[in-house]
Coordinates of N, CA and C in Angstrom, one line a residue:
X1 N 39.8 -33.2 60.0 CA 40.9 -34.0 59.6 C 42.2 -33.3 60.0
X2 N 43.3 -33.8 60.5 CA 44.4 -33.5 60.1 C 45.6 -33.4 59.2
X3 N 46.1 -32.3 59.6 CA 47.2 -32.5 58.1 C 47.9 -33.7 57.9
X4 N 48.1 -34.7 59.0 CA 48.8 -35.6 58.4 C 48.0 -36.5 57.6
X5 N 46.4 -36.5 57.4 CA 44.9 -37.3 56.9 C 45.3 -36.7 55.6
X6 N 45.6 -35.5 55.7 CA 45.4 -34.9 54.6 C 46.9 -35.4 53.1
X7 N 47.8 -35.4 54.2 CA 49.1 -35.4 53.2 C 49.0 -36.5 52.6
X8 N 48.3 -38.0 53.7 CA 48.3 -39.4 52.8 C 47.6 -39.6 51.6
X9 N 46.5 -38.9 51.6 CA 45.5 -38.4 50.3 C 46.1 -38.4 49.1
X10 N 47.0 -37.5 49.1 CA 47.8 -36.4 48.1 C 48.9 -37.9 47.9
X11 N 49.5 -37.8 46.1 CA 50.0 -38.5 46.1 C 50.6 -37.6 45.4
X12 N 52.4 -37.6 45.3 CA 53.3 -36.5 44.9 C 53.3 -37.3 43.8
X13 N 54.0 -37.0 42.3 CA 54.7 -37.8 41.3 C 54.8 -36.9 40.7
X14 N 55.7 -37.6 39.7 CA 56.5 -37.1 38.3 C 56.1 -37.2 37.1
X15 N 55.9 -36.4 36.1 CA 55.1 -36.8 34.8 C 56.5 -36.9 33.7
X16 N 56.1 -37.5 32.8 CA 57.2 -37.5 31.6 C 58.1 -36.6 31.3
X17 N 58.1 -35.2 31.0 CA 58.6 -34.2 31.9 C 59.4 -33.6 33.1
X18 N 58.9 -34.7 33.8 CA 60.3 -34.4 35.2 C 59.4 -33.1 35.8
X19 N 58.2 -32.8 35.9 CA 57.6 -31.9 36.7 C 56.5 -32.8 37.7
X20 N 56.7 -31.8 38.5 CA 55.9 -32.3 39.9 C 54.7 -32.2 39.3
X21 N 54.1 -33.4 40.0 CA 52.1 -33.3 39.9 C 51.5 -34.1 41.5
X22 N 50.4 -33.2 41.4 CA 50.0 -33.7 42.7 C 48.8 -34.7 42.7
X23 N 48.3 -34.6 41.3 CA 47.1 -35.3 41.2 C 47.4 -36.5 40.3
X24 N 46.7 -37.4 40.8 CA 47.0 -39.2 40.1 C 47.2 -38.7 38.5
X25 N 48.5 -39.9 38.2 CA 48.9 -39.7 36.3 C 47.2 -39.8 35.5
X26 N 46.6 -40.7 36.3 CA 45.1 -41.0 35.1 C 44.0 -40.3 35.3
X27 N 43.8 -39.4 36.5 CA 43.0 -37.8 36.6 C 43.7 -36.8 35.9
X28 N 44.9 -36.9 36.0 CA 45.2 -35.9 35.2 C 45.2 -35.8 33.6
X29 N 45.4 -37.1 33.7 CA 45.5 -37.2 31.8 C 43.8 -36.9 31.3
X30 N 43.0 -37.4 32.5 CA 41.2 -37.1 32.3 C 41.0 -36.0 32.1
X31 N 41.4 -34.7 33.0 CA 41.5 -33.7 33.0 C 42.0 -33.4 31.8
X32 N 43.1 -33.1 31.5 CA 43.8 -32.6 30.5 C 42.9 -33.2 28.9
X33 N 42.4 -34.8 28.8 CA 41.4 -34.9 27.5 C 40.2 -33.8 28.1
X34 N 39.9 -33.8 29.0 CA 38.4 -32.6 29.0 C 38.9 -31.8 28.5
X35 N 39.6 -31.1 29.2 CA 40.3 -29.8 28.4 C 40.1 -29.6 27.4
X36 N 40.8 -30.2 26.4 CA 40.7 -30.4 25.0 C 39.2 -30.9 24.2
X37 N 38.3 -31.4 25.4 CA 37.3 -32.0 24.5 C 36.6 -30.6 24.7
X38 N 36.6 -29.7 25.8 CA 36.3 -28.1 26.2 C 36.8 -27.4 25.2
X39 N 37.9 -27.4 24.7 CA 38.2 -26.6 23.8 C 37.6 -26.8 22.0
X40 N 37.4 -27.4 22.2 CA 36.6 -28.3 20.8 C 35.3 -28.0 21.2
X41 N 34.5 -28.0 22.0 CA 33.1 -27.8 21.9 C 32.5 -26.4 21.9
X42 N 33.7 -25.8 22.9 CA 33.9 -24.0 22.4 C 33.7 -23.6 21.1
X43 N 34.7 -24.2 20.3 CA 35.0 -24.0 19.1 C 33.6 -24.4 18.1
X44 N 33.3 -25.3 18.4 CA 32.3 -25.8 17.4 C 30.9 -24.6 18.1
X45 N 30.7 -24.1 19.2 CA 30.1 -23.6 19.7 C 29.9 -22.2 19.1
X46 N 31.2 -22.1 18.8 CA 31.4 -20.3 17.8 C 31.1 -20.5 16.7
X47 N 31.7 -21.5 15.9 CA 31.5 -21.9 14.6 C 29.4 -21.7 14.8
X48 N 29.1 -22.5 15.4 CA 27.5 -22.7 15.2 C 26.9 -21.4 15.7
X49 N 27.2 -20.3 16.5 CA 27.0 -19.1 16.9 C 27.2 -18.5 15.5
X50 N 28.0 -18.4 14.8 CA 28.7 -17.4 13.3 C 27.0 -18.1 12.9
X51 N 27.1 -19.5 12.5 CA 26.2 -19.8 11.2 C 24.7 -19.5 11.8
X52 N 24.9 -19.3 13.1 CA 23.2 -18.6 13.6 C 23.1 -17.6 13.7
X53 N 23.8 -16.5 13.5 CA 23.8 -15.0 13.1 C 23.8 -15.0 11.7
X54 N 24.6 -15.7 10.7 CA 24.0 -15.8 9.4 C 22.6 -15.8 9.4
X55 N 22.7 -17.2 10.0 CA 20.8 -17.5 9.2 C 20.1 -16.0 9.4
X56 N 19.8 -15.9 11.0 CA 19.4 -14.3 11.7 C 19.2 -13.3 10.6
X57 N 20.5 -13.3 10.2 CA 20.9 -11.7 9.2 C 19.7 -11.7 8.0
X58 N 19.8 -13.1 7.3 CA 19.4 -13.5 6.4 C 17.8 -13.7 6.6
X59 N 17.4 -14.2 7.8 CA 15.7 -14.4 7.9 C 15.5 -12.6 8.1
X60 N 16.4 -11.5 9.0 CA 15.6 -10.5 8.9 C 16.3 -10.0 7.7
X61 N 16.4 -10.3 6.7 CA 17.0 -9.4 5.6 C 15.4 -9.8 4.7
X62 N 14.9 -11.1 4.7 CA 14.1 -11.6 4.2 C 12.7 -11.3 4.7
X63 N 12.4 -11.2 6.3 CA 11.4 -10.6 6.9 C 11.1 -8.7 6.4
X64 N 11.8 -8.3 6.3 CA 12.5 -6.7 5.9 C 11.9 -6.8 4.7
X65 N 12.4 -7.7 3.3 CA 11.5 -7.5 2.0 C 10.1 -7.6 2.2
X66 N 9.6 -9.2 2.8 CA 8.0 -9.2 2.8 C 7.7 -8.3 4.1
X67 N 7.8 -7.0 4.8 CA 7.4 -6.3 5.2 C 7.0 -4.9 4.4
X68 N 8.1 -4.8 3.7 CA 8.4 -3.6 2.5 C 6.8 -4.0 1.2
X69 N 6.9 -5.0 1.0 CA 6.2 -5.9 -0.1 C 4.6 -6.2 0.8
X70 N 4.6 -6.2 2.4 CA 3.2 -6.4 2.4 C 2.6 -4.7 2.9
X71 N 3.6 -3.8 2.7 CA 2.9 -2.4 3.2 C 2.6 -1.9 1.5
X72 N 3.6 -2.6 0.7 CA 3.2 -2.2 -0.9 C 2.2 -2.4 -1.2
X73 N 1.3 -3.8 -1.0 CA 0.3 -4.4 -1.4 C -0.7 -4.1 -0.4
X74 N -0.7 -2.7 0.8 CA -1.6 -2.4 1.3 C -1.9 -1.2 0.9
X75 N -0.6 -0.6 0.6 CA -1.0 0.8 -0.5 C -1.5 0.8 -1.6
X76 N -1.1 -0.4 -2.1 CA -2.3 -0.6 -3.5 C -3.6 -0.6 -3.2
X77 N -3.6 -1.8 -2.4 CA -5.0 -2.1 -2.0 C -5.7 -0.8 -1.7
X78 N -5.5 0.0 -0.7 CA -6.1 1.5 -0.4 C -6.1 2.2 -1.8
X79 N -5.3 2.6 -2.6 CA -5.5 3.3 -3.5 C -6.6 2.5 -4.4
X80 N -6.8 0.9 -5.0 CA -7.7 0.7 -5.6 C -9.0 1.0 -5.0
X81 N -8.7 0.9 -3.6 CA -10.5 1.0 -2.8 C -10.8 2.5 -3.4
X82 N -9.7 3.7 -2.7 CA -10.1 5.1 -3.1 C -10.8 5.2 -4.7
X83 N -10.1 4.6 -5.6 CA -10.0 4.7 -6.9 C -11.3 4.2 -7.5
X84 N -12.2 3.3 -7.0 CA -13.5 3.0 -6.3 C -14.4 4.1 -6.3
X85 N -14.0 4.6 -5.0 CA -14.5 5.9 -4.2 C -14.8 6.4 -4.8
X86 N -13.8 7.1 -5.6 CA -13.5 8.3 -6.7 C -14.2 8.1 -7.7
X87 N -14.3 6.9 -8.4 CA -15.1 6.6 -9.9 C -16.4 6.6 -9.3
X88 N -17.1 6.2 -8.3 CA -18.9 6.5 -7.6 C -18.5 7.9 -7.9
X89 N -17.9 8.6 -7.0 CA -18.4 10.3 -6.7 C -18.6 11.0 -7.8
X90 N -17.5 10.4 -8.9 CA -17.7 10.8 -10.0 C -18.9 10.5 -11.1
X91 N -19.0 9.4 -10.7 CA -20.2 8.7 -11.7 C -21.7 9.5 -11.0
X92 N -21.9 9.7 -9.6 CA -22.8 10.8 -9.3 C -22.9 11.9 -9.8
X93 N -21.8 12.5 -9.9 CA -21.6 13.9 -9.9 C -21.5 14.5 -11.7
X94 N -21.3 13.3 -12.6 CA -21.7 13.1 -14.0 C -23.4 13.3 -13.8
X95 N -23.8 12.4 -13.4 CA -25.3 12.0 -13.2 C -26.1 13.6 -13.0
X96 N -25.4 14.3 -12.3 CA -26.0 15.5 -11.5 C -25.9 16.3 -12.4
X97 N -24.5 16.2 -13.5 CA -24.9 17.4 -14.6 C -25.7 17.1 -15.8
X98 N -25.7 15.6 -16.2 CA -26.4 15.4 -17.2 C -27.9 15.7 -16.6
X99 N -28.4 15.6 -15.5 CA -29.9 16.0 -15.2 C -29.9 17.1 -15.5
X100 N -28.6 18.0 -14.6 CA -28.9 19.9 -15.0 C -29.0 19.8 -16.6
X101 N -27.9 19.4 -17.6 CA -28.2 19.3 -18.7 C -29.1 19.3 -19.3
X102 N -29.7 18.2 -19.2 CA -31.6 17.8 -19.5 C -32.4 18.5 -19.4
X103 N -32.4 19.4 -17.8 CA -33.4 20.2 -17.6 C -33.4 21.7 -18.5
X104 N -32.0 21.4 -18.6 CA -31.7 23.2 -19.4 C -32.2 22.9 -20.9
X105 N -32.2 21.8 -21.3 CA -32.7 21.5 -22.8 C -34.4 21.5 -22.5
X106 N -34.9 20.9 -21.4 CA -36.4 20.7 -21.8 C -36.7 22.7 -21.4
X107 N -36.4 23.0 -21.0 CA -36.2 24.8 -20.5 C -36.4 25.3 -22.0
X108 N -35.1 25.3 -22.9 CA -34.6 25.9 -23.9 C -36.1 24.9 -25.3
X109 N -35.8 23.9 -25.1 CA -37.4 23.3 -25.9 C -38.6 24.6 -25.9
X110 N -39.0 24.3 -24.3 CA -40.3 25.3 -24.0 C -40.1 26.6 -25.0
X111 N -38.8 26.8 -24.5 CA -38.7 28.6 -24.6 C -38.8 28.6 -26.3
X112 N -38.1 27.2 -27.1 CA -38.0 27.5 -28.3 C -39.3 27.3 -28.7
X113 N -40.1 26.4 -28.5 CA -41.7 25.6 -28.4 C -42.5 27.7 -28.6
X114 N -42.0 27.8 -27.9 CA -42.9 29.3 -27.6 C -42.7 30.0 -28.3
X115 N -41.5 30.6 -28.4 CA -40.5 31.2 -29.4 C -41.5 31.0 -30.9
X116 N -41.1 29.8 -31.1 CA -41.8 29.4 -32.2 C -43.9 29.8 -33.0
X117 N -44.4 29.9 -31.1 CA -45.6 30.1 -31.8 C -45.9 31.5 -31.8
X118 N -44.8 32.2 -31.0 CA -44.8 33.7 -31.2 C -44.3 34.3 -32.7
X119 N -43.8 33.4 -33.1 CA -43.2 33.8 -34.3 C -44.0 33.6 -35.9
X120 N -45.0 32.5 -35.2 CA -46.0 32.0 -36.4 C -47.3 33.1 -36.0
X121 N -47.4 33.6 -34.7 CA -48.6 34.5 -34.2 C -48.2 35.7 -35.5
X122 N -46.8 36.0 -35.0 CA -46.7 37.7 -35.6 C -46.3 37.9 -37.4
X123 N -45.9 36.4 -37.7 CA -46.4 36.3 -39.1 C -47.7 36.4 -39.8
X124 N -48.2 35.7 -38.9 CA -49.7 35.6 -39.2 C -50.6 37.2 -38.9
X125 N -49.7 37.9 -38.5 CA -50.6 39.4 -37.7 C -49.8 40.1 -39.4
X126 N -48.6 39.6 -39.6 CA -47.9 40.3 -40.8 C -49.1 40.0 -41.7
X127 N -49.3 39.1 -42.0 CA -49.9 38.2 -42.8 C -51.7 39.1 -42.8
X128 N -51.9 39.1 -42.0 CA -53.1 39.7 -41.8 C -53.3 41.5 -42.1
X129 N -52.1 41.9 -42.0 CA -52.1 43.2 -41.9 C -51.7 44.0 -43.0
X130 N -50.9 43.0 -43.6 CA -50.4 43.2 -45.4 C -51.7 43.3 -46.3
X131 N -53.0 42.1 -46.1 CA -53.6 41.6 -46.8 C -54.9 42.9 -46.4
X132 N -54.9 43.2 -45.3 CA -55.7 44.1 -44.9 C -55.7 45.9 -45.7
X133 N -54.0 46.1 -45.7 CA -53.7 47.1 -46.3 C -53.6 46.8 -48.5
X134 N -53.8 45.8 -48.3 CA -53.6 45.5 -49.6 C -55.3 45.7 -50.3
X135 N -56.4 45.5 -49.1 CA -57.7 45.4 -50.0 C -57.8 47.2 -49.8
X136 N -57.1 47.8 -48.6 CA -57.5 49.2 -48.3 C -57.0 50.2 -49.6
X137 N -55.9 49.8 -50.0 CA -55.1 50.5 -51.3 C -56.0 50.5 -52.5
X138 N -56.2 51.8 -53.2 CA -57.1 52.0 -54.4 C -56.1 50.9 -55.5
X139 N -56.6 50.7 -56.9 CA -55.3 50.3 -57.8 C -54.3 51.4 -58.2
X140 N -54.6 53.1 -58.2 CA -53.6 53.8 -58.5 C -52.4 53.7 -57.5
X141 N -53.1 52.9 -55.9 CA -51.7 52.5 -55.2 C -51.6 54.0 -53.9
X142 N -53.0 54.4 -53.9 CA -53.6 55.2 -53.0 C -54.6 55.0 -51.7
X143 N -54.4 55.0 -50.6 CA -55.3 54.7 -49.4 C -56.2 55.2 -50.1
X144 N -57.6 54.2 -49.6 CA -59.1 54.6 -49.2 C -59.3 55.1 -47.6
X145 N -60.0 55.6 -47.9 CA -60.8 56.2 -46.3 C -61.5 56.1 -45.9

């Protein structure tokens, strides 16, 4: 094209203002409402960016508790399992002394069981040995021979 193609294109005018414009009064006034409808949708754009960093803050502020809250309720959970653990090992290891227990009584039984008949033997040897020395004694309270 040539510049003179080009110049017919171009329409010079004047706006209310008294300033030069090159572009038709009704593109430009189009332009100039986008503008403005651009600067409005920016705006409402930030506004809705603020209230979606709120929410954000607020879901991980809220994500952050029930993470805190489900590692609590897995510490529990572990310690009641241990606590578990602990009451068996223990409940065995009860078990293991009341047997030692038991066995040390049936032991100490025997030994008393015995005890006992050695004690009725050497009464009975007293018993026998009194009565023996008692026929051996004259009545003045003198051995026979």
């Amino acid at each position: 094209m040539s510049s003179t193609a080009q110049e017919e294109k171009v329409q010079v005018s004047f706006d209310e203002e008294c300033r030069v414009r090159v572009l038709d009064p009704d593109v430009f006034k189009h332009s100039e409402e986008l503008e403005e409808n651009c600067k409005a949708f920016a705006t409402k754009m930030q506004a809705f960016n603020a209230a979606v960093h709120g929410i954000v803050a607020v879901l991980d502020a809220h994500a952050s508790r029930i993470e805190k809250q489900k590692l609590r309720a897995i510490g529990m959970r572990n310690k009641v399992d241990g606590e578990a653990e602990h009451r068996a090992r223990q409940r065995m290891a009860l078990q293991v002394l009341i047997k030692e227990k038991m066995s040390e009584l049936d032991r100490n039984n025997v030994q008393y069981q015995s005890l006992l008949r050695v004690e009725a033997e050497q009464q009975a040897l007293i018993e026998r040995l009194s009565n023996s020395e008692s026929v051996a004694a004259d009545p003045d309270g003198h051995l026979r021979k």
